[in-house]
Short mmCIF file of C-alpha atoms in Angstrom, two decimals:
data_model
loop_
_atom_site.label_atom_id
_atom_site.label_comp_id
_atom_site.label_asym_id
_atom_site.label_seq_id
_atom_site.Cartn_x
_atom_site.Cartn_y
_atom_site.Cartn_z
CA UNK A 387 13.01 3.12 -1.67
CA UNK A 388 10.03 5.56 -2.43
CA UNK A 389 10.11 9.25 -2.82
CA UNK A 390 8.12 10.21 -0.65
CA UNK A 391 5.84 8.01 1.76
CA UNK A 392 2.86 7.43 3.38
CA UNK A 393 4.75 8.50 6.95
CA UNK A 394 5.85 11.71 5.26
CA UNK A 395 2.92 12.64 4.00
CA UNK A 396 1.39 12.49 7.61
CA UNK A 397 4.17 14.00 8.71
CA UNK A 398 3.67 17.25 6.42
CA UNK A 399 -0.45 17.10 6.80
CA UNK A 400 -1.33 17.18 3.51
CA UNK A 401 -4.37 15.91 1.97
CA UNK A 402 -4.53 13.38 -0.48
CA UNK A 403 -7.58 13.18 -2.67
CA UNK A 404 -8.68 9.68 -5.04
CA UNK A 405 -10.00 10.70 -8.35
CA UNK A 406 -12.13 8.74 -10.93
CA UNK A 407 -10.91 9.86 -14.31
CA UNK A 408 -14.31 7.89 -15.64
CA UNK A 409 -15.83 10.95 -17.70
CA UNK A 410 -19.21 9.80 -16.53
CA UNK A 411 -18.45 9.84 -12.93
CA UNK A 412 -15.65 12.48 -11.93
CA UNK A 413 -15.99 11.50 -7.93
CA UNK A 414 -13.39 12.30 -5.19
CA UNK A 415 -12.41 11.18 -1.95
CA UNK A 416 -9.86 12.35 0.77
CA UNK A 417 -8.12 9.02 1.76
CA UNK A 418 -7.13 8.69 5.24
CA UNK A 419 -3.37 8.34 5.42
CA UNK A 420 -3.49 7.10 9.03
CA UNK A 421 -6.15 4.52 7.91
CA UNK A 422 -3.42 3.75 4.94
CA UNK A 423 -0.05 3.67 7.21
CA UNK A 424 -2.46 0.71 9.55
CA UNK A 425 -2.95 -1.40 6.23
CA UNK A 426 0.47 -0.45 4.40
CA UNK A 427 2.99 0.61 6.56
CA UNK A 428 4.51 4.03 7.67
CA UNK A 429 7.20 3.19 4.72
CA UNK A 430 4.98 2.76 1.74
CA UNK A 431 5.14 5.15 -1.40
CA UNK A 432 2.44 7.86 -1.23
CA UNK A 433 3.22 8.89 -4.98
CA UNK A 434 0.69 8.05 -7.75
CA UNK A 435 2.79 4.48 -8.88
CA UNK A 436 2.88 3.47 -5.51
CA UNK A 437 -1.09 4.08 -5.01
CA UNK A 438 -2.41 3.85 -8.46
CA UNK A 439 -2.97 -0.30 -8.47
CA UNK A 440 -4.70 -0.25 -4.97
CA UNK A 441 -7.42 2.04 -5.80
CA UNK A 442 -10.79 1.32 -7.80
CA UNK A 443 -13.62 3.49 -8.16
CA UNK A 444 -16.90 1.98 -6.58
CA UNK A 445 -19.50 3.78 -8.14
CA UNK A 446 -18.56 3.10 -11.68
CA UNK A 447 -18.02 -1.04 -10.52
CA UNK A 448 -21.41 -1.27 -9.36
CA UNK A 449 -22.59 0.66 -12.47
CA UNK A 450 -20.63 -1.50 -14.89
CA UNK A 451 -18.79 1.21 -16.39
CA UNK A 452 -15.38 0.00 -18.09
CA UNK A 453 -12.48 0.43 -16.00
CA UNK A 454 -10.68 3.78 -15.65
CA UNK A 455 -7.47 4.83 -13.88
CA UNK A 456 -7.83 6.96 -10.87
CA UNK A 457 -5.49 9.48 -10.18
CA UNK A 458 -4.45 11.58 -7.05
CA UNK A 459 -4.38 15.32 -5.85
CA UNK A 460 -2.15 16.30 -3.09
CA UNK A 461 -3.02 19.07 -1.28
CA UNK A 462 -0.32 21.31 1.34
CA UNK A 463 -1.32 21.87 4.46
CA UNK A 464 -1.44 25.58 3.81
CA UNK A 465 -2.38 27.22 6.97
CA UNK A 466 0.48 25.42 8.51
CA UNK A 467 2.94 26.69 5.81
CA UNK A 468 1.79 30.31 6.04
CA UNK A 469 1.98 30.26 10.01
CA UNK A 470 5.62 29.28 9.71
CA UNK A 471 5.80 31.86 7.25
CA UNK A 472 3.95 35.13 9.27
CA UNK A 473 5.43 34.02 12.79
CA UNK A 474 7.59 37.08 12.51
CA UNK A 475 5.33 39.04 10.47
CA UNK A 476 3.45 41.61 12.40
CA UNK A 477 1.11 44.86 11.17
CA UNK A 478 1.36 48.01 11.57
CA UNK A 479 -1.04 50.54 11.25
CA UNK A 480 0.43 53.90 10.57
CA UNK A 481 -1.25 56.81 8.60
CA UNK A 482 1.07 57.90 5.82
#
């Protein structure tokens, strides 16, 4: 059973980023979990193991560069963790 998967990651918006660790090439691209969850399934592993052997990068195949592991950046969904955060939080302006 994985971690975490591809359904929870949905479920918490966050943003999941490919990364060529090829020094020469350094590209990134935001996968589309939805598009993933189609092809996978909702229970499939969104951590780097479960990801890491389905992912090469493109531009370094076509360019013949040697083969390099890609890794992943997960990003929160921040402005939904600070709205739960300031839903009680309100200003006030008084002078001091």
């Amino acid at each position: 059973m994985p971690l975490k998967t591809l359904a929870d990651t949905l479920a918490a918006r966050e943003s999941v980023h490919v990364n060529c660790s090829h020094p020469m090439c350094c590209r990134s691209t935001k996968l589309n979990i939805q598009a993933l969850i189609d092809r996978l399934g909702p229970g499939h592993g969104s951590m780097h193991e479960d990801l890491v052997g389905l992912f090469v990068c493109s531009h370094c195949k076509a360019a013949g560069r040697d083969h390099r592991a890609v890794f992943f950046t997960c990003i929160p969904d921040y402005e939904g963790v600070n709205a739960k955060r300031n839903h009680d939080w309100k200003p006030t302006f008084e002078r001091r």
